[in-house]
Backbone as JSON Lines, residues from 0, in Angstrom:
{"i":0,"aa":"M","n":[99.83,-39.38,121.15],"ca":[99.84,-38.14,120.41],"c":[99.76,-38.42,118.91]}
{"i":1,"aa":"K","n":[100.53,-39.46,118.45],"ca":[100.49,-39.79,117.04],"c":[99.1,-40.24,116.61]}
{"i":2,"aa":"S","n":[98.39,-40.98,117.49],"ca":[97.05,-41.45,117.13],"c":[96.07,-40.27,117.02]}
{"i":3,"aa":"L","n":[96.22,-39.26,117.88],"ca":[95.37,-38.07,117.81],"c":[95.63,-37.32,116.51]}
{"i":4,"aa":"L","n":[96.88,-37.19,116.13],"ca":[97.24,-36.53,114.88],"c":[96.69,-37.32,113.69]}
{"i":5,"aa":"F","n":[96.78,-38.65,113.76],"ca":[96.28,-39.51,112.68],"c":[94.77,-39.36,112.53]}
{"i":6,"aa":"I","n":[94.03,-39.41,113.64],"ca":[92.57,-39.28,113.62],"c":[92.17,-37.89,113.11]}
{"i":7,"aa":"T","n":[92.87,-36.86,113.55],"ca":[92.58,-35.5,113.1],"c":[92.81,-35.37,111.6]}
{"i":8,"aa":"S","n":[93.88,-35.95,111.09],"ca":[94.17,-35.85,109.65],"c":[93.12,-36.6,108.83]}
{"i":9,"aa":"I","n":[92.66,-37.74,109.32],"ca":[91.6,-38.47,108.61],"c":[90.32,-37.65,108.59]}
{"i":10,"aa":"F","n":[89.95,-37.08,109.73],"ca":[88.74,-36.27,109.83],"c":[88.8,-35.09,108.88]}
{"i":11,"aa":"L","n":[89.92,-34.38,108.85],"ca":[90.08,-33.24,107.95],"c":[90.05,-33.67,106.5]}
{"i":12,"aa":"G","n":[90.67,-34.79,106.2],"ca":[90.69,-35.31,104.83],"c":[89.3,-35.65,104.33]}
{"i":13,"aa":"L","n":[88.5,-36.27,105.19],"ca":[87.13,-36.6,104.81],"c":[86.29,-35.35,104.59]}
{"i":14,"aa":"N","n":[86.45,-34.36,105.44],"ca":[85.7,-33.11,105.28],"c":[86.09,-32.38,104.02]}
{"i":15,"aa":"L","n":[87.37,-32.34,103.71],"ca":[87.83,-31.63,102.52],"c":[87.48,-32.39,101.24]}
{"i":16,"aa":"S","n":[87.34,-33.71,101.32],"ca":[87.04,-34.49,100.12],"c":[85.56,-34.47,99.78]}
{"i":17,"aa":"G","n":[84.72,-33.9,100.63],"ca":[83.31,-33.79,100.33],"c":[82.45,-34.78,101.08]}
{"i":18,"aa":"C","n":[83.04,-35.67,101.83],"ca":[82.25,-36.61,102.61],"c":[81.44,-35.83,103.63]}
{"i":19,"aa":"G","n":[80.15,-36.05,103.66],"ca":[79.3,-35.33,104.59],"c":[78.82,-34.0,104.05]}
{"i":20,"aa":"S","n":[79.1,-33.71,102.76],"ca":[78.64,-32.46,102.18],"c":[77.17,-32.57,101.81]}
{"i":21,"aa":"E","n":[76.63,-31.5,101.22],"ca":[75.21,-31.47,100.85],"c":[74.87,-32.64,99.94]}
{"i":22,"aa":"A","n":[73.61,-33.08,100.02],"ca":[73.15,-34.17,99.18],"c":[73.17,-33.75,97.72]}
{"i":23,"aa":"T","n":[73.54,-34.69,96.87],"ca":[73.56,-34.4,95.44],"c":[72.26,-34.88,94.83]}
{"i":24,"aa":"G","n":[72.01,-34.47,93.64],"ca":[70.8,-34.88,92.94],"c":[70.18,-33.68,92.24]}
{"i":25,"aa":"P","n":[69.06,-33.91,91.6],"ca":[68.43,-32.82,90.86],"c":[67.89,-31.74,91.78]}
{"i":26,"aa":"E","n":[67.87,-30.52,91.27],"ca":[67.27,-29.42,92.03],"c":[65.78,-29.69,92.16]}
{"i":27,"aa":"R","n":[65.23,-29.41,93.33],"ca":[63.81,-29.66,93.6],"c":[63.14,-28.4,94.12]}
{"i":28,"aa":"V","n":[61.81,-28.38,94.02],"ca":[61.03,-27.28,94.54],"c":[59.72,-27.84,95.11]}
{"i":29,"aa":"I","n":[59.25,-27.25,96.19],"ca":[57.97,-27.64,96.78],"c":[56.86,-27.2,95.84]}
{"i":30,"aa":"V","n":[55.91,-28.11,95.59],"ca":[54.78,-27.81,94.71],"c":[53.49,-28.02,95.48]}
{"i":31,"aa":"T","n":[52.6,-27.03,95.42],"ca":[51.3,-27.1,96.09],"c":[50.22,-26.79,95.06]}
{"i":32,"aa":"G","n":[48.99,-27.11,95.42],"ca":[47.91,-26.75,94.52],"c":[46.61,-27.42,94.88]}
{"i":33,"aa":"S","n":[45.66,-27.27,93.97],"ca":[44.34,-27.87,94.16],"c":[44.02,-28.77,92.99]}
{"i":34,"aa":"V","n":[43.15,-29.75,93.24],"ca":[42.69,-30.66,92.2],"c":[41.17,-30.73,92.3]}
{"i":35,"aa":"T","n":[40.51,-30.37,91.18],"ca":[39.06,-30.48,91.11],"c":[38.69,-31.39,89.94]}
{"i":36,"aa":"F","n":[37.53,-32.02,90.06],"ca":[36.99,-32.84,88.97],"c":[35.55,-32.41,88.75]}
{"i":37,"aa":"D","n":[35.28,-31.93,87.54],"ca":[33.97,-31.38,87.19],"c":[33.52,-30.3,88.19]}
{"i":38,"aa":"G","n":[34.47,-29.47,88.58],"ca":[34.18,-28.34,89.44],"c":[34.14,-28.61,90.93]}
{"i":39,"aa":"K","n":[34.31,-29.87,91.33],"ca":[34.27,-30.24,92.76],"c":[35.65,-30.69,93.21]}
{"i":40,"aa":"P","n":[36.06,-30.32,94.43],"ca":[37.36,-30.76,94.94],"c":[37.44,-32.29,95.02]}
{"i":41,"aa":"V","n":[38.58,-32.85,94.64],"ca":[38.82,-34.28,94.8],"c":[39.02,-34.51,96.3]}
{"i":42,"aa":"S","n":[38.12,-35.28,96.91],"ca":[38.17,-35.42,98.37],"c":[39.37,-36.2,98.85]}
{"i":43,"aa":"Q","n":[39.75,-37.26,98.13],"ca":[40.95,-38.01,98.5],"c":[41.53,-38.67,97.26]}
{"i":44,"aa":"G","n":[42.85,-38.68,97.21],"ca":[43.52,-39.27,96.06],"c":[45.03,-39.07,96.17]}
{"i":45,"aa":"E","n":[45.7,-39.21,95.06],"ca":[47.15,-39.02,95.0],"c":[47.51,-38.27,93.73]}
{"i":46,"aa":"I","n":[48.6,-37.52,93.79],"ca":[49.14,-36.84,92.62],"c":[50.62,-37.18,92.52]}
{"i":47,"aa":"W","n":[51.07,-37.48,91.29],"ca":[52.46,-37.85,91.06],"c":[53.02,-37.01,89.91]}
{"i":48,"aa":"F","n":[54.22,-36.51,90.1],"ca":[54.95,-35.79,89.07],"c":[56.06,-36.72,88.6]}
{"i":49,"aa":"I","n":[56.0,-37.13,87.33],"ca":[56.92,-38.12,86.79],"c":[57.77,-37.45,85.72]}
{"i":50,"aa":"P","n":[59.09,-37.34,85.94],"ca":[59.95,-36.7,84.93],"c":[59.76,-37.35,83.56]}
{"i":51,"aa":"T","n":[59.74,-36.53,82.52],"ca":[59.55,-37.04,81.16],"c":[60.73,-37.89,80.73]}
{"i":52,"aa":"A","n":[60.51,-38.68,79.7],"ca":[61.53,-39.6,79.19],"c":[62.84,-38.87,78.9]}
{"i":53,"aa":"G","n":[63.92,-39.52,79.24],"ca":[65.23,-38.95,78.98],"c":[65.79,-38.14,80.14]}
{"i":54,"aa":"R","n":[65.0,-37.91,81.17],"ca":[65.48,-37.16,82.34],"c":[65.81,-38.12,83.46]}
{"i":55,"aa":"E","n":[66.96,-37.93,84.05],"ca":[67.37,-38.74,85.2],"c":[66.96,-38.03,86.47]}
{"i":56,"aa":"A","n":[65.73,-38.25,86.9],"ca":[65.22,-37.63,88.13],"c":[64.13,-38.53,88.7]}
{"i":57,"aa":"P","n":[64.0,-38.56,90.0],"ca":[62.97,-39.4,90.62],"c":[61.58,-38.76,90.52]}
{"i":58,"aa":"Q","n":[60.57,-39.6,90.57],"ca":[59.21,-39.07,90.63],"c":[58.92,-38.59,92.05]}
{"i":59,"aa":"A","n":[57.94,-37.72,92.18],"ca":[57.57,-37.19,93.5],"c":[56.06,-37.08,93.55]}
{"i":60,"aa":"G","n":[55.5,-37.32,94.72],"ca":[54.05,-37.27,94.83],"c":[53.57,-36.94,96.22]}
{"i":61,"aa":"A","n":[52.25,-36.8,96.34],"ca":[51.63,-36.47,97.62],"c":[50.18,-36.94,97.62]}
{"i":62,"aa":"I","n":[49.62,-36.94,98.79],"ca":[48.2,-37.27,98.97],"c":[47.37,-36.01,98.7]}
{"i":63,"aa":"I","n":[46.25,-36.21,98.05],"ca":[45.27,-35.13,97.86],"c":[44.21,-35.3,98.94]}
{"i":64,"aa":"K","n":[43.94,-34.24,99.66],"ca":[42.92,-34.28,100.71],"c":[42.07,-33.02,100.6]}
{"i":65,"aa":"E","n":[40.78,-33.21,100.47],"ca":[39.84,-32.09,100.33],"c":[40.26,-31.15,99.21]}
{"i":66,"aa":"G","n":[40.77,-31.74,98.12],"ca":[41.13,-30.98,96.93],"c":[42.48,-30.29,96.98]}
{"i":67,"aa":"Q","n":[43.25,-30.46,98.05],"ca":[44.55,-29.79,98.19],"c":[45.68,-30.81,98.31]}
{"i":68,"aa":"Y","n":[46.85,-30.42,97.83],"ca":[48.04,-31.27,97.97],"c":[49.27,-30.39,98.18]}
{"i":69,"aa":"R","n":[50.32,-31.01,98.69],"ca":[51.61,-30.34,98.88],"c":[52.71,-31.38,98.76]}
{"i":70,"aa":"V","n":[53.55,-31.27,97.73],"ca":[54.66,-32.19,97.51],"c":[55.9,-31.53,98.09]}
{"i":71,"aa":"E","n":[56.4,-32.06,99.21],"ca":[57.56,-31.47,99.85],"c":[58.58,-32.5,100.3]}
{"i":72,"aa":"N","n":[58.25,-33.78,100.25],"ca":[59.17,-34.81,100.68],"c":[60.47,-34.75,99.87]}
{"i":73,"aa":"K","n":[61.59,-34.83,100.55],"ca":[62.94,-34.76,99.95],"c":[63.16,-33.47,99.17]}
{"i":74,"aa":"G","n":[62.45,-32.42,99.52],"ca":[62.64,-31.13,98.87],"c":[61.64,-30.82,97.78]}
{"i":75,"aa":"G","n":[60.75,-31.76,97.45],"ca":[59.72,-31.49,96.47],"c":[59.93,-32.2,95.15]}
{"i":76,"aa":"V","n":[59.46,-31.56,94.09],"ca":[59.47,-32.11,92.74],"c":[60.73,-31.65,92.01]}
{"i":77,"aa":"P","n":[61.44,-32.57,91.33],"ca":[62.59,-32.15,90.53],"c":[62.14,-31.16,89.44]}
{"i":78,"aa":"I","n":[62.91,-30.11,89.24],"ca":[62.52,-29.12,88.23],"c":[62.63,-29.72,86.83]}
{"i":79,"aa":"G","n":[61.81,-29.2,85.93],"ca":[61.8,-29.67,84.54],"c":[60.44,-30.18,84.13]}
{"i":80,"aa":"A","n":[60.38,-30.73,82.93],"ca":[59.12,-31.24,82.37],"c":[58.7,-32.53,83.05]}
{"i":81,"aa":"C","n":[57.42,-32.63,83.36],"ca":[56.87,-33.81,84.03],"c":[55.52,-34.2,83.44]}
{"i":82,"aa":"Q","n":[55.25,-35.5,83.47],"ca":[53.9,-35.99,83.29],"c":[53.26,-35.93,84.67]}
{"i":83,"aa":"V","n":[51.96,-35.73,84.72],"ca":[51.25,-35.68,85.99],"c":[50.21,-36.79,86.0]}
{"i":84,"aa":"K","n":[50.24,-37.59,87.06],"ca":[49.3,-38.7,87.22],"c":[48.46,-38.42,88.46]}
{"i":85,"aa":"I","n":[47.13,-38.39,88.29],"ca":[46.23,-38.1,89.41],"c":[45.23,-39.24,89.54]}
{"i":86,"aa":"T","n":[45.14,-39.78,90.74],"ca":[44.16,-40.82,91.03],"c":[43.21,-40.33,92.12]}
{"i":87,"aa":"A","n":[42.0,-40.81,92.08],"ca":[41.01,-40.47,93.1],"c":[40.04,-41.64,93.23]}
{"i":88,"aa":"E","n":[39.82,-42.05,94.45],"ca":[38.93,-43.18,94.69],"c":[37.81,-42.78,95.64]}
{"i":89,"aa":"R","n":[36.69,-43.46,95.48],"ca":[35.58,-43.28,96.4],"c":[34.96,-44.65,96.67]}
{"i":90,"aa":"P","n":[34.22,-44.77,97.76],"ca":[33.62,-46.07,98.08],"c":[32.71,-46.55,96.95]}
{"i":91,"aa":"Q","n":[32.72,-47.85,96.71],"ca":[31.82,-48.41,95.7],"c":[30.38,-48.19,96.15]}
{"i":92,"aa":"E","n":[29.56,-47.75,95.24],"ca":[28.18,-47.4,95.58],"c":[27.33,-48.59,96.01]}
{"i":93,"aa":"E","n":[27.64,-49.79,95.5],"ca":[26.79,-50.94,95.81],"c":[27.08,-51.56,97.19]}
{"i":94,"aa":"I","n":[28.07,-51.06,97.9],"ca":[28.39,-51.58,99.23],"c":[27.44,-50.96,100.26]}
{"i":95,"aa":"K","n":[26.79,-51.82,101.06],"ca":[25.91,-51.33,102.1],"c":[26.5,-51.7,103.45]}
{"i":96,"aa":"I","n":[26.6,-50.74,104.33],"ca":[27.13,-50.97,105.66],"c":[25.93,-51.22,106.59]}
{"i":97,"aa":"V","n":[25.99,-52.33,107.31],"ca":[24.92,-52.66,108.25],"c":[25.43,-52.5,109.67]}
{"i":98,"aa":"S","n":[24.54,-52.31,110.6],"ca":[24.94,-52.01,111.97],"c":[25.69,-53.14,112.66]}
{"i":99,"aa":"D","n":[25.46,-54.39,112.27],"ca":[26.13,-55.5,112.95],"c":[27.42,-55.94,112.26]}
{"i":100,"aa":"G","n":[27.9,-55.18,111.34],"ca":[29.17,-55.53,110.7],"c":[29.18,-55.15,109.24]}
{"i":101,"aa":"G","n":[30.16,-55.61,108.59],"ca":[30.33,-55.3,107.18],"c":[31.78,-55.55,106.82]}
{"i":102,"aa":"P","n":[32.19,-55.13,105.68],"ca":[33.58,-55.37,105.3],"c":[34.54,-54.57,106.18]}
{"i":103,"aa":"E","n":[35.71,-55.18,106.5],"ca":[36.7,-54.47,107.3],"c":[37.26,-53.29,106.55]}
{"i":104,"aa":"E","n":[37.44,-53.47,105.25],"ca":[37.87,-52.37,104.4],"c":[36.8,-52.16,103.37]}
{"i":105,"aa":"I","n":[36.38,-50.92,103.21],"ca":[35.35,-50.62,102.24],"c":[35.99,-50.56,100.85]}
{"i":106,"aa":"P","n":[35.53,-51.39,99.93],"ca":[36.1,-51.37,98.58],"c":[35.87,-50.01,97.92]}
{"i":107,"aa":"T","n":[36.88,-49.56,97.18],"ca":[36.78,-48.28,96.5],"c":[36.94,-48.48,95.0]}
{"i":108,"aa":"T","n":[36.58,-47.46,94.26],"ca":[36.72,-47.5,92.82],"c":[37.36,-46.2,92.33]}
{"i":109,"aa":"Q","n":[38.22,-46.32,91.32],"ca":[38.86,-45.17,90.69],"c":[37.8,-44.48,89.84]}
{"i":110,"aa":"Y","n":[37.55,-43.2,90.07],"ca":[36.5,-42.54,89.3],"c":[37.01,-41.49,88.31]}
{"i":111,"aa":"L","n":[38.29,-41.21,88.31],"ca":[38.82,-40.29,87.31],"c":[39.11,-41.07,86.02]}
{"i":112,"aa":"P","n":[38.86,-40.47,84.87],"ca":[39.18,-41.15,83.61],"c":[40.67,-41.49,83.51]}
{"i":113,"aa":"A","n":[40.97,-42.55,82.77],"ca":[42.35,-43.03,82.61],"c":[43.26,-41.97,82.02]}
{"i":114,"aa":"R","n":[42.73,-40.99,81.3],"ca":[43.59,-39.96,80.69],"c":[44.23,-39.04,81.74]}
{"i":115,"aa":"F","n":[43.82,-39.2,83.01],"ca":[44.43,-38.44,84.1],"c":[45.35,-39.3,84.96]}
{"i":116,"aa":"N","n":[45.38,-40.62,84.73],"ca":[46.22,-41.48,85.56],"c":[46.91,-42.56,84.73]}
{"i":117,"aa":"E","n":[46.32,-43.71,84.53],"ca":[47.02,-44.82,83.85],"c":[47.48,-44.46,82.44]}
{"i":118,"aa":"K","n":[46.73,-43.64,81.74],"ca":[47.1,-43.2,80.39],"c":[47.16,-41.68,80.37]}
{"i":119,"aa":"T","n":[47.86,-41.13,81.35],"ca":[47.83,-39.68,81.55],"c":[48.21,-38.86,80.33]}
{"i":120,"aa":"E","n":[47.47,-37.8,80.14],"ca":[47.75,-36.8,79.1],"c":[48.21,-35.49,79.74]}
{"i":121,"aa":"L","n":[48.25,-35.48,81.08],"ca":[48.61,-34.26,81.8],"c":[50.12,-34.06,81.83]}
{"i":122,"aa":"T","n":[50.55,-32.84,81.55],"ca":[51.96,-32.49,81.65],"c":[52.08,-31.1,82.28]}
{"i":123,"aa":"T","n":[53.24,-30.83,82.83],"ca":[53.53,-29.51,83.38],"c":[55.04,-29.32,83.39]}
{"i":124,"aa":"D","n":[55.45,-28.08,83.51],"ca":[56.87,-27.76,83.59],"c":[57.11,-27.11,84.95]}
{"i":125,"aa":"I","n":[57.98,-27.69,85.73],"ca":[58.3,-27.17,87.06],"c":[59.52,-26.27,86.95]}
{"i":126,"aa":"Q","n":[59.36,-25.02,87.32],"ca":[60.44,-24.04,87.24],"c":[61.13,-23.91,88.6]}
{"i":127,"aa":"S","n":[62.4,-23.55,88.56],"ca":[63.18,-23.33,89.77],"c":[62.61,-22.13,90.52]}
{"i":128,"aa":"S","n":[62.52,-22.23,91.84],"ca":[61.99,-21.15,92.66],"c":[62.41,-21.35,94.1]}
{"i":129,"aa":"S","n":[62.62,-20.25,94.8],"ca":[62.93,-20.36,96.23],"c":[61.64,-20.46,97.05]}
{"i":130,"aa":"D","n":[60.51,-20.14,96.43],"ca":[59.2,-20.24,97.08],"c":[58.46,-21.45,96.51]}
{"i":131,"aa":"P","n":[57.47,-21.98,97.24],"ca":[56.67,-23.07,96.67],"c":[56.0,-22.64,95.36]}
{"i":132,"aa":"V","n":[55.92,-23.58,94.43],"ca":[55.28,-23.36,93.14],"c":[53.85,-23.88,93.22]}
{"i":133,"aa":"R","n":[52.91,-23.12,92.69],"ca":[51.5,-23.54,92.71],"c":[51.1,-24.1,91.35]}
{"i":134,"aa":"K","n":[50.54,-25.31,91.36],"ca":[50.03,-25.96,90.15],"c":[48.63,-26.5,90.47]}
{"i":135,"aa":"D","n":[47.62,-25.88,89.87],"ca":[46.23,-26.33,90.05],"c":[45.8,-27.16,88.86]}
{"i":136,"aa":"F","n":[44.95,-28.16,89.11],"ca":[44.45,-29.03,88.05],"c":[42.93,-29.07,88.14]}
{"i":137,"aa":"D","n":[42.27,-28.54,87.09],"ca":[40.81,-28.53,87.0],"c":[40.43,-29.55,85.94]}
{"i":138,"aa":"L","n":[40.14,-30.76,86.38],"ca":[39.87,-31.89,85.47],"c":[38.39,-31.93,85.08]}
{"i":139,"aa":"K","n":[38.14,-32.27,83.83],"ca":[36.77,-32.37,83.31],"c":[36.53,-33.79,82.79]}
{"i":140,"aa":"S","n":[35.3,-34.28,82.98],"ca":[34.98,-35.64,82.49],"c":[34.82,-35.68,81.0]}
């Protein structure tokens, strides 16, 4: 009987102390949208939302497919100011596939200018919302 009382008191103590409570961290929101380059949908790539300097929040990203993306992992993008990094690759044009074989992986090349990825100039502000937030990016060469 004493052991049952002891186990019950430990269980109640852990529950009251917050053990097992909701996850802590920055507020997040699901972000969806489209990405085009020179008016055409980016067929495949990645988009990353990187909190600006001085903010303690993780980056969040998703795959772009047929010009669309949806960032929802771990609740989405942390709210606040973010830099946006977008990459898009396509097969290298000089690669020729022949019927009896070829490379196991087709080499690709990054075709978006560096100002959208490695030296990104893109920024956005993610606002708190109970619904997904839409952010479209119409990139020009």
